[in-house]
Coordinates of C-alpha atoms and ligand atoms in Angstrom, one line a residue:
M213 CA -64.7 116.4 51.9
A214 CA -62.9 114.0 50.3
T215 CA -63.2 110.4 51.3
A216 CA -60.1 107.3 51.6
S217 CA -61.5 105.0 48.7
P218 CA -62.7 101.6 50.8
L219 CA -59.5 98.8 51.1
P220 CA -60.0 96.4 48.4
M221 CA -61.5 92.9 50.0
P222 CA -58.5 90.6 51.0
L223 CA -58.6 88.0 47.9
A224 CA -58.5 85.1 50.5
R225 CA -62.2 86.4 51.3
L226 CA -63.4 86.5 47.6
S227 CA -64.5 82.9 47.3
R228 CA -65.0 80.4 50.0
P229 CA -64.1 76.9 47.9
V230 CA -61.1 78.9 46.4
A231 CA -59.8 79.8 50.1
D232 CA -60.8 76.3 51.5
W233 CA -59.2 74.7 48.9
V234 CA -55.9 76.8 49.3
D235 CA -56.2 76.1 53.4
A236 CA -55.7 72.4 52.5
V237 CA -52.8 72.4 50.1
R238 CA -51.0 74.8 52.4
A239 CA -51.9 71.8 55.3
L240 CA -50.6 69.2 52.9
T241 CA -47.6 71.1 51.3
Q242 CA -46.7 73.3 54.8
P243 CA -45.1 76.4 52.5
A244 CA -43.3 79.5 54.3
E245 CA -45.8 82.0 53.1
V246 CA -48.9 82.0 51.1
Y247 CA -49.4 84.7 48.5
W248 CA -52.1 85.8 46.5
C249 CA -51.7 87.2 43.1
E250 CA -53.5 90.3 42.1
G251 CA -52.6 90.4 38.7
T252 CA -51.3 93.7 38.5
E253 CA -48.3 95.3 36.5
A254 CA -46.7 96.8 39.8
E255 CA -47.1 92.9 41.2
R256 CA -45.4 91.1 38.2
E257 CA -42.6 93.8 38.3
E258 CA -42.1 93.0 41.7
L259 CA -42.1 89.3 41.3
T260 CA -39.5 89.8 38.5
A261 CA -37.3 92.0 40.8
R262 CA -37.2 88.9 43.6
L263 CA -36.4 86.6 40.8
V264 CA -33.3 88.9 39.6
R265 CA -32.6 89.5 43.4
S266 CA -32.5 85.7 43.9
G267 CA -30.2 84.8 40.8
E268 CA -33.0 82.7 38.9
L269 CA -33.3 85.4 36.4
T270 CA -31.4 87.4 34.8
R271 CA -31.7 91.1 33.8
L272 CA -30.9 91.2 29.9
D273 CA -29.5 94.7 28.2
P274 CA -31.8 97.4 29.4
V275 CA -31.3 99.6 26.2
Q276 CA -31.6 96.8 23.6
F277 CA -34.4 94.7 25.4
P278 CA -36.0 96.6 28.2
G279 CA -37.9 95.2 30.7
C280 CA -36.6 91.2 29.2
H281 CA -35.1 88.7 31.4
L282 CA -33.8 85.1 30.7
Y283 CA -34.2 82.0 32.9
R284 CA -32.3 79.0 32.6
S285 CA -34.7 76.1 33.8
H286 CA -32.8 72.8 34.9
P287 CA -31.0 71.1 32.1
A288 CA -32.9 67.8 32.8
D289 CA -36.2 69.9 32.5
V290 CA -36.4 71.7 29.0
A291 CA -39.6 70.1 27.5
R292 CA -43.2 68.3 28.1
V293 CA -42.8 65.1 29.3
E294 CA -45.6 62.8 27.5
Q295 CA -44.6 59.4 29.1
L296 CA -45.1 60.9 32.7
T297 CA -48.6 62.7 31.8
Y298 CA -51.5 60.8 32.7
I299 CA -55.4 61.0 32.6
C300 CA -56.9 59.5 35.4
T301 CA -60.4 58.6 34.9
R302 CA -62.5 55.7 36.4
S303 CA -62.9 54.0 33.5
K304 CA -59.6 53.2 31.8
D305 CA -61.7 53.2 28.5
D306 CA -62.5 56.6 28.8
A307 CA -59.0 58.0 29.0
G308 CA -58.6 55.6 25.5
P309 CA -55.3 54.2 24.0
N310 CA -54.0 57.4 22.9
N311 CA -53.4 58.4 26.8
N312 CA -51.5 57.0 29.7
W313 CA -54.2 56.0 32.4
M314 CA -53.9 55.6 36.0
E315 CA -57.1 55.3 38.4
P316 CA -57.7 58.0 39.7
Q317 CA -57.6 56.9 43.8
A318 CA -54.2 55.5 43.2
A319 CA -53.2 58.5 41.3
H320 CA -54.3 60.9 44.5
A321 CA -52.4 58.7 46.7
K322 CA -49.3 58.8 44.9
M323 CA -49.1 62.5 44.4
R324 CA -50.3 63.0 48.3
E325 CA -46.9 61.7 49.2
L326 CA -45.1 63.7 46.6
F327 CA -46.5 67.2 47.7
R328 CA -46.3 66.0 51.3
A329 CA -44.3 69.0 52.8
S330 CA -42.9 69.9 49.3
M331 CA -43.5 73.7 49.8
R332 CA -41.4 74.0 53.1
G333 CA -39.2 77.2 53.1
R334 CA -40.8 78.3 49.9
T335 CA -43.5 80.6 48.7
L336 CA -47.2 79.3 47.8
Y337 CA -48.5 81.5 45.2
V338 CA -52.2 81.5 44.8
I339 CA -52.9 82.2 41.0
P340 CA -57.0 82.7 39.7
Y341 CA -57.2 83.0 36.2
C342 CA -59.6 83.1 33.1
M343 CA -59.2 81.4 30.5
G344 CA -60.6 83.8 27.4
P345 CA -62.0 87.2 27.7
L346 CA -63.3 88.0 31.2
D347 CA -66.6 88.9 29.7
S348 CA -67.1 86.4 27.8
P349 CA -69.6 83.4 28.2
L350 CA -67.0 81.3 26.4
A351 CA -63.8 81.5 28.9
R352 CA -63.8 79.6 31.6
C353 CA -61.3 80.2 35.3
G354 CA -59.3 78.0 37.1
V355 CA -56.8 79.0 40.6
E356 CA -53.1 77.5 39.8
I357 CA -51.2 76.6 43.3
T358 CA -47.6 76.7 42.6
D359 CA -44.6 77.3 44.7
S360 CA -42.7 78.6 41.2
A361 CA -42.0 82.3 41.4
Y362 CA -41.3 81.8 37.9
V363 CA -44.1 79.7 36.8
A364 CA -46.6 82.8 38.4
I365 CA -44.8 85.2 36.2
N366 CA -45.3 83.4 32.7
M367 CA -49.3 82.7 34.1
L368 CA -49.3 86.6 34.9
I369 CA -48.2 86.9 31.1
M370 CA -50.2 84.0 29.4
T371 CA -53.9 84.3 31.2
R372 CA -56.1 87.2 32.6
A373 CA -54.7 86.3 35.9
G374 CA -55.4 88.0 39.3
R375 CA -58.6 89.8 41.2
P376 CA -60.7 90.0 38.1
A377 CA -60.8 86.3 37.6
L378 CA -61.4 85.4 41.3
E379 CA -64.2 87.8 41.1
R380 CA -65.5 85.7 38.3
I381 CA -65.0 82.5 40.0
A382 CA -66.5 83.7 43.2
L383 CA -69.7 84.2 41.1
E384 CA -69.7 80.8 39.0
D385 CA -69.7 77.4 40.7
T386 CA -66.7 75.7 39.2
F387 CA -63.3 76.6 38.6
V388 CA -60.2 74.1 37.6
R389 CA -57.9 73.0 40.3
G390 CA -54.6 73.0 39.2
L391 CA -51.6 72.2 41.9
H392 CA -47.7 72.3 40.9
S393 CA -44.8 72.0 43.0
T394 CA -41.7 72.0 41.5
G395 CA -40.3 69.5 43.9
E396 CA -36.8 68.4 43.7
L397 CA -36.8 68.4 39.6
D398 CA -35.9 64.5 39.4
P399 CA -37.2 62.9 36.3
Q400 CA -37.8 59.8 38.9
R401 CA -40.2 61.6 41.0
R402 CA -42.2 63.9 38.4
F403 CA -45.9 63.1 36.9
I404 CA -48.3 65.5 35.3
M405 CA -51.9 64.0 36.3
H406 CA -55.4 64.7 34.9
F407 CA -58.4 64.2 36.8
P408 CA -61.1 65.3 34.1
E409 CA -64.0 64.2 36.4
E410 CA -62.9 66.2 39.3
L411 CA -61.9 69.4 36.7
S412 CA -58.4 68.9 38.6
I413 CA -54.8 68.8 37.4
E414 CA -51.7 67.8 40.2
S415 CA -48.0 68.5 38.6
F416 CA -45.3 67.5 40.2
G417 CA -41.6 67.6 39.6
S418 CA -40.9 70.0 36.4
G419 CA -41.2 73.9 36.6
Y420 CA -41.1 73.7 32.6
G421 CA -43.3 75.3 29.9
G422 CA -46.7 73.0 29.3
N423 CA -46.0 70.6 32.5
A424 CA -46.2 73.5 35.0
L425 CA -48.2 76.7 33.5
L426 CA -51.1 74.5 33.9
G427 CA -53.9 77.0 32.2
K428 CA -52.3 76.2 29.0
K429 CA -51.8 72.4 27.7
C430 CA -53.6 71.2 31.1
H431 CA -56.2 73.3 31.6
A432 CA -57.1 74.6 28.4
L433 CA -56.7 71.5 26.3
R434 CA -56.8 68.3 28.1
I435 CA -59.3 69.1 30.7
A436 CA -61.0 71.8 28.6
S437 CA -62.0 69.1 25.9
W438 CA -63.5 66.9 28.3
Q439 CA -65.6 69.9 29.1
A440 CA -65.9 70.4 26.0
R441 CA -67.4 67.2 25.0
E442 CA -70.0 67.4 27.7
E443 CA -71.1 71.1 26.7
G444 CA -71.0 70.6 23.1
W445 CA -68.0 72.5 21.9
L446 CA -64.5 72.3 21.2
A447 CA -61.1 72.6 22.6
E448 CA -58.6 72.4 20.1
H449 CA -54.6 73.1 19.4
M450 CA -55.0 75.9 17.2
L451 CA -53.6 78.8 16.0
I452 CA -56.6 81.8 14.9
V453 CA -55.9 84.1 12.0
G454 CA -57.8 86.8 10.4
L455 CA -57.2 87.6 6.4
Q456 CA -58.0 90.6 5.4
N457 CA -58.1 90.5 1.3
P458 CA -57.6 93.8 -0.9
K459 CA -61.5 94.6 -0.9
G460 CA -61.1 95.2 2.8
E461 CA -63.1 91.7 3.7
T462 CA -61.9 89.7 6.9
H463 CA -62.5 85.8 7.2
Y464 CA -61.0 83.9 9.8
V465 CA -59.5 80.6 9.6
A466 CA -58.2 78.2 12.6
A467 CA -55.4 75.8 12.0
A468 CA -53.9 72.5 13.9
F469 CA -50.4 71.9 13.8
P470 CA -48.0 69.9 16.3
S471 CA -46.2 71.8 18.9
A472 CA -43.1 73.9 17.2
C473 CA -44.7 73.2 13.2
G474 CA -45.1 76.8 12.8
K475 CA -48.4 78.2 14.5
T476 CA -46.8 81.0 15.7
N477 CA -45.7 82.3 12.7
L478 CA -48.8 81.4 10.7
A479 CA -50.8 83.2 13.0
M480 CA -48.5 86.8 12.8
L481 CA -47.9 86.1 8.9
I482 CA -46.7 89.1 6.8
P483 CA -47.8 89.1 3.1
P484 CA -45.3 88.8 0.5
E485 CA -44.8 91.9 -1.4
S486 CA -46.8 90.5 -4.2
M487 CA -49.9 90.4 -2.8
P488 CA -50.4 93.6 -1.8
G489 CA -53.5 95.1 0.0
W490 CA -53.7 92.0 2.4
K491 CA -53.7 92.4 6.1
V492 CA -53.2 89.5 8.7
F493 CA -54.3 89.4 12.5
T494 CA -53.0 87.1 14.7
V495 CA -56.4 86.1 17.3
G496 CA -54.0 83.3 19.0
D497 CA -51.4 81.4 18.2
D498 CA -51.5 78.0 20.2
I499 CA -55.2 77.2 21.2
A500 CA -58.7 77.9 20.4
W501 CA -62.0 76.7 21.9
L502 CA -65.0 76.9 19.2
H503 CA -68.4 77.4 19.8
P504 CA -71.6 76.5 17.5
G505 CA -73.6 79.7 16.9
A506 CA -77.0 80.4 17.1
D507 CA -76.2 81.5 13.0
G508 CA -74.5 77.9 12.5
R509 CA -71.5 79.2 12.2
L510 CA -68.5 77.9 14.3
W511 CA -67.2 81.2 16.2
A512 CA -64.0 80.9 18.3
I513 CA -62.1 82.5 21.0
N514 CA -58.2 82.4 21.9
P515 CA -58.6 81.0 26.0
E516 CA -54.9 82.8 26.2
A517 CA -53.4 86.4 27.1
G518 CA -49.6 85.8 25.7
Y519 CA -47.6 83.6 23.7
F520 CA -45.2 80.9 24.7
G521 CA -43.2 80.9 21.4
V522 CA -40.1 78.9 20.1
L523 CA -37.0 80.6 19.3
P524 CA -34.6 79.3 17.2
G525 CA -35.6 80.2 13.4
T526 CA -37.1 83.5 14.8
N527 CA -35.7 86.2 13.1
R528 CA -36.6 89.4 10.8
E529 CA -37.1 87.4 7.6
S530 CA -39.5 84.5 9.2
N531 CA -41.2 86.3 11.1
R532 CA -40.9 90.5 11.7
N533 CA -43.9 90.6 13.8
A534 CA -42.4 88.2 16.5
Y535 CA -39.1 89.7 16.1
D536 CA -39.8 92.8 17.1
M537 CA -42.9 92.1 19.8
I538 CA -40.0 90.2 21.5
R539 CA -37.5 93.5 22.3
R540 CA -39.5 94.5 25.2
D541 CA -40.9 93.2 28.5
T542 CA -40.4 89.4 27.6
L543 CA -39.5 86.5 29.5
F544 CA -36.8 84.5 27.7
T545 CA -36.4 80.2 28.6
N546 CA -33.1 78.5 27.5
T547 CA -31.6 81.1 24.8
A548 CA -27.7 81.5 24.7
L549 CA -26.4 85.4 25.7
T550 CA -23.8 87.2 23.7
A551 CA -21.2 88.8 25.3
D552 CA -23.3 92.3 25.6
N553 CA -25.8 90.7 27.6
R554 CA -28.3 90.3 24.6
P555 CA -30.5 86.8 24.1
W556 CA -29.2 84.9 21.1
W557 CA -30.8 81.5 19.4
E558 CA -29.7 79.5 16.4
G559 CA -31.4 81.5 13.3
L560 CA -30.3 85.0 13.8
P561 CA -28.0 86.5 11.1
A562 CA -26.1 88.9 13.6
G563 CA -24.6 88.1 17.0
T564 CA -22.3 85.4 18.7
P565 CA -23.0 83.6 21.5
H566 CA -21.0 84.1 23.9
T567 CA -22.8 81.8 26.8
D568 CA -24.7 78.6 26.0
W569 CA -28.3 78.2 27.4
Q570 CA -27.1 76.2 30.7
G571 CA -25.1 79.6 31.1
R572 CA -21.2 78.0 30.5
P573 CA -19.0 79.7 27.9
F574 CA -20.3 78.5 24.3
D575 CA -18.6 75.6 23.1
P576 CA -20.0 74.8 19.3
A577 CA -18.8 70.8 19.8
R578 CA -21.3 70.8 22.8
G579 CA -24.3 71.6 20.4
P580 CA -26.4 74.4 19.9
A581 CA -25.9 77.5 21.8
A582 CA -29.5 77.9 22.9
H583 CA -32.0 75.2 23.4
P584 CA -33.9 73.7 20.5
N585 CA -36.9 74.5 22.7
S586 CA -36.2 77.6 23.9
R587 CA -38.9 80.0 24.3
F588 CA -40.4 83.5 24.8
T589 CA -43.0 84.6 26.8
V590 CA -45.0 87.6 26.1
S591 CA -48.3 89.2 26.4
A592 CA -50.5 89.3 23.0
R593 CA -50.6 93.1 23.7
R594 CA -47.3 93.5 22.4
N595 CA -48.2 91.6 19.2
P596 CA -48.3 94.5 16.3
C597 CA -50.6 92.6 14.1
Y598 CA -52.8 91.8 17.4
S599 CA -56.6 91.5 15.9
P600 CA -58.9 94.2 17.4
H601 CA -61.5 91.3 17.5
A602 CA -59.2 89.2 19.8
E603 CA -60.7 90.2 22.8
D604 CA -64.3 90.1 21.3
P605 CA -66.6 88.2 24.2
Q606 CA -68.5 86.0 21.5
G607 CA -65.2 85.7 19.5
V608 CA -64.9 85.5 15.9
P609 CA -66.6 83.4 13.1
I610 CA -64.4 80.8 11.1
S611 CA -64.5 80.1 7.5
A612 CA -62.0 77.2 7.4
I613 CA -60.1 74.8 9.6
L614 CA -56.4 73.6 8.8
F615 CA -54.9 70.2 9.8
G616 CA -51.1 69.8 9.2
G617 CA -48.1 68.3 10.1
R618 CA -44.0 67.9 9.4
R619 CA -43.8 65.4 6.5
R620 CA -41.0 65.4 4.2
E621 CA -43.1 63.3 1.6
V622 CA -46.8 61.7 1.2
A623 CA -48.9 64.7 1.9
P624 CA -49.5 67.3 -0.9
L625 CA -48.9 71.1 -0.2
V626 CA -52.7 71.0 0.3
Y627 CA -56.1 69.5 0.1
E628 CA -59.8 69.8 1.0
A629 CA -61.9 67.7 2.4
R630 CA -64.8 66.5 0.8
D631 CA -67.1 67.5 3.4
W632 CA -66.9 67.6 7.4
S633 CA -67.0 64.0 8.0
H634 CA -64.6 63.2 5.4
G635 CA -62.8 66.3 7.0
V636 CA -62.9 64.6 10.4
L637 CA -60.9 61.7 8.9
V638 CA -58.4 64.1 7.7
G639 CA -57.9 65.5 11.3
A640 CA -57.7 62.0 12.2
S641 CA -55.1 60.9 9.8
V642 CA -52.1 63.8 10.7
A643 CA -49.3 62.6 10.9
S644 CA -46.2 64.8 11.8
E645 CA -42.2 64.5 12.7
T646 CA -41.5 64.8 16.0
T647 CA -39.9 68.2 17.4
A648 CA -37.8 69.0 20.9
A649 CA -40.9 70.7 22.2
A650 CA -41.7 67.1 23.8
D651 CA -38.8 65.3 25.7
G652 CA -37.8 62.2 23.3
Q653 CA -36.3 61.4 19.8
V654 CA -37.1 64.5 17.3
G655 CA -37.9 63.8 13.7
V656 CA -39.8 60.7 13.9
V657 CA -42.9 60.4 12.4
R658 CA -46.1 59.3 14.5
R659 CA -49.8 59.7 14.1
D660 CA -51.0 63.4 15.8
P661 CA -54.5 63.5 15.2
M662 CA -55.8 67.0 14.9
A663 CA -52.5 67.4 16.7
M664 CA -53.9 66.6 19.3
Q665 CA -52.2 63.2 20.3
P666 CA -50.5 65.1 23.7
F667 CA -53.3 66.5 24.6
C668 CA -56.5 65.3 24.1
G669 CA -58.1 64.4 27.3
Y670 CA -60.1 61.1 26.4
N671 CA -60.2 58.8 24.0
F672 CA -59.6 60.1 20.6
A673 CA -62.7 57.9 19.7
D674 CA -65.4 59.5 21.4
Y675 CA -63.5 62.7 20.8
W676 CA -64.2 62.0 16.8
R677 CA -67.6 61.0 17.5
H678 CA -68.1 64.4 19.3
W679 CA -66.0 66.0 16.1
L680 CA -68.9 64.8 13.8
A681 CA -71.6 65.6 16.0
V682 CA -70.6 69.1 16.1
G683 CA -70.2 69.3 12.7
A684 CA -73.8 67.8 12.1
K685 CA -75.4 70.8 14.2
L686 CA -73.4 73.5 12.1
A687 CA -76.1 75.0 9.2
R688 CA -72.5 76.5 8.2
P689 CA -69.1 74.6 8.9
P690 CA -66.3 76.0 8.4
R691 CA -64.3 73.8 5.6
L692 CA -61.9 71.7 6.7
F693 CA -58.2 71.3 4.8
H694 CA -54.8 69.8 5.0
V695 CA -51.7 71.1 4.7
N696 CA -48.1 70.4 4.7
W697 CA -45.4 72.9 4.2
F698 CA -42.9 70.4 5.0
R699 CA -42.9 68.6 1.9
R700 CA -39.1 68.1 0.6
D701 CA -37.5 66.8 -2.5
P702 CA -35.5 63.6 -3.1
Q703 CA -32.1 65.7 -2.0
G704 CA -33.9 66.8 1.2
R705 CA -34.6 70.4 0.1
F706 CA -37.8 72.0 1.7
L707 CA -39.8 72.3 -1.6
W708 CA -42.2 75.1 -0.6
P709 CA -40.9 78.4 0.7
G710 CA -42.9 78.3 3.4
F711 CA -43.8 81.5 6.1
G712 CA -45.5 84.5 4.1
E713 CA -46.1 82.7 0.9
N714 CA -48.3 80.1 2.9
L715 CA -50.9 83.5 2.2
R716 CA -50.9 82.3 -1.3
V717 CA -52.5 78.7 -0.3
L718 CA -54.7 80.5 2.8
A719 CA -56.0 83.1 -0.4
W720 CA -57.0 79.9 -2.4
M721 CA -58.9 78.3 0.5
L722 CA -60.8 81.4 1.1
D723 CA -61.8 81.2 -2.5
R724 CA -63.1 77.8 -2.1
C725 CA -64.8 79.3 0.7
A726 CA -66.5 81.6 -1.7
G727 CA -67.3 78.9 -3.7
K728 CA -64.4 80.7 -6.5
A729 CA -61.5 79.0 -6.5
H730 CA -61.4 75.6 -8.7
A731 CA -59.9 72.2 -7.2
I732 CA -59.6 68.9 -8.9
D733 CA -60.8 65.3 -7.1
G734 CA -57.2 63.9 -6.2
G735 CA -58.8 60.6 -4.3
I736 CA -57.8 61.9 -1.2
G737 CA -59.4 65.1 -1.5
L738 CA -59.9 68.4 -3.7
L739 CA -56.8 69.8 -4.8
P740 CA -55.5 73.1 -6.5
R741 CA -54.1 72.9 -9.9
P742 CA -50.8 75.0 -10.0
K743 CA -52.8 77.4 -12.0
D744 CA -55.2 77.9 -9.4
L745 CA -52.4 79.1 -7.1
N746 CA -51.6 82.9 -7.1
T747 CA -47.6 82.3 -8.1
A748 CA -46.8 86.0 -8.9
G749 CA -43.4 86.5 -7.7
L750 CA -43.0 83.0 -6.3
R751 CA -39.8 81.7 -6.5
V752 CA -41.0 78.2 -7.0
S753 CA -40.8 76.3 -10.5
P754 CA -43.1 75.2 -12.2
E755 CA -41.9 71.3 -11.3
E756 CA -41.5 72.1 -7.8
L757 CA -45.1 73.3 -7.8
R758 CA -46.3 70.1 -9.7
A759 CA -44.5 67.9 -7.4
L760 CA -46.0 69.5 -4.1
L761 CA -49.3 69.3 -5.6
S762 CA -48.8 65.6 -6.7
V763 CA -50.5 62.6 -4.7
D764 CA -48.2 59.6 -5.4
R765 CA -51.1 56.8 -5.5
E766 CA -48.8 53.7 -3.9
L767 CA -47.3 55.9 -1.0
W768 CA -51.1 57.1 -0.6
Q769 CA -52.5 53.2 -0.5
K770 CA -50.0 52.7 2.0
E771 CA -51.1 55.7 3.9
V772 CA -53.9 54.5 3.9
A773 CA -53.1 50.9 5.2
E774 CA -51.2 52.1 7.7
L775 CA -54.4 54.4 8.9
R776 CA -56.8 51.8 9.0
A777 CA -54.2 49.8 11.2
Y778 CA -54.1 52.8 13.5
L779 CA -57.8 53.4 13.9
R780 CA -58.2 49.3 14.4
G781 CA -56.6 50.1 17.8
F782 CA -59.8 52.2 18.8
G783 CA -62.0 49.2 18.9
E784 CA -65.3 49.2 18.8
R785 CA -65.9 52.5 19.8
L786 CA -64.6 54.5 16.7
P787 CA -67.8 55.7 14.9
A788 CA -68.9 53.9 12.0
Q789 CA -68.7 56.7 9.8
M790 CA -64.5 57.2 10.0
W791 CA -64.9 53.6 8.2
A792 CA -67.1 54.7 5.9
E793 CA -65.0 57.7 5.3
L794 CA -61.7 55.6 5.1
E795 CA -63.3 53.2 2.7
K796 CA -64.8 56.0 0.2
T797 CA -60.9 57.5 0.2
A798 CA -59.5 54.2 -0.4
A799 CA -61.8 53.4 -3.1
A800 CA -61.5 56.6 -5.1
L801 CA -57.6 56.1 -4.8
G802 CA -58.0 52.8 -6.4
G803 CA -59.4 54.9 -9.1
V804 CA -56.9 57.6 -9.8
Q805 CA -55.3 57.4 -12.6
E806 CA -52.4 59.7 -12.9
S807 CA -51.2 62.7 -10.7
P808 CA -54.1 64.9 -10.8
A809 CA -51.8 68.3 -10.6
T810 CA -50.7 67.1 -13.7
G811 CA -53.9 65.6 -15.0
E812 CA -55.3 69.2 -16.8
Ligands
SAT282 O1 -44.3 74.3 26.6 S1 -46.0 74.0 26.0 O2 -46.5 72.6 26.0 O3 -46.7 75.1 26.4 C1 -45.5 74.3 24.4 C2 -46.0 73.1 23.4 O4 -45.2 71.9 23.5 O5 -46.9 74.0 22.4
MN283 MN1 -48.7 73.7 20.9

């Protein structure tokens, strides 16, 4: 005789600490109802339908973009707000000169007043989530409470959320608490607060991306970087990509670039036709958690389950994989629309914007049709080159780590650090032109060590010390490199074609890792000569290639002086090893007689 399957345990009963916290938040914020996310497909559809009914989401053309929707955020809420983002540690020095700091009790008091009755008339969503594969010992869990269904839908795509995550939380004794309320979207009443010592986050007044999807930058970088230091691993702003050579061997590379500098494109790279037999597999496009393994190598997982990628510039030529991936079941934010209800953004070769990102008739005099930081949210499983090892609980072994930024001059196309300690200095020296991913001026060069300036949850001096300590533990450390795809000629034209052609540079790095490729000492590190790169079919002239691989001694001496001044800002806490590495570079630069790329 068939028996009815038992009803699942209500989510609110699975974990006492979570339920108690939800009760306390409910008393403070006074929502109309509380909704616990199960994490099923049907639930995501139901939440989406709710937002379509309320007019917050627009259904896109169901034939060409099935299952796709457009969300328009408030025009004053379109990017991360670094000036309103705080690290609240008991000691100010623990947050460091790289963070805004507020005393924890004062921050809590301020936020309590903002959250008081802030959810009146709204639904409070409880989203238990796991960052990393559910069965991975390297994964860590959290719970986000939010009053935004848009945030809830994003979290359901970007993380492993719902019942299985709560079941894991019920077995463990810690989880990160993330409290978010949209408030009135008033920039004067907007704060993103982190309490690493309490493993908690409080975010008020923004519904956008990294300000509000608390699993992403707030948890997986700021809080996790703190947890990682205590536990002996690294939480980094890095993509992870698998590169399979024509012999069928796959090596994994992690790469740190600031927001909107092409991490998603590199993670989904399509090999150029002149490099037949190469295949590329994405493990992650934004965040890597790196753990020293028993074998002396560094192993990486991607804590996320989806992509929150930049749209402008994405097209069939620049990233065909992404272009194909976002044609169904994708949530678009702040794009323009064509007259036939397709999403549109700058960089698409076809189609015409009819409505701009704010929903007004498109008028080029008002600027771009899509917001420069318009985004897609999509499940990683939709990626045609999703790595078969992306969900391996132990992660993938990393052969090389790249640091890079957007720099029109100074930094050559590629160079390799002398060793791990030098690589930590190279990572710390990253500088990049700012992008639309954060509020503020675009295109000004700023220091962005390891691409973590907006995301390191503690004092950079301690962070570099931790990097040095992790390296010292690795019997087989990855090799460390610096790249710059964005170098320009005096007329302002990009010297390097980028995108798929970047594989040529990656192939040289992998050959370096295998001890097979040549390099010369350029003072700042080790560089390939033009002939060391695979240039078959490459449309870059020999002069351009020489320029890309040149080290301008004067510019670099200036760079070293600026770096020295920057590092001095960290005072006594800066590890002496960093100074030693910098002085080694300064001395080596003094000795460079000619541009190494021409010095064959
Ligand atoms: O909005 S996010 O912070 O998640 C995207 C980014 O800036 O990288
Ligand atoms: Mn990012």
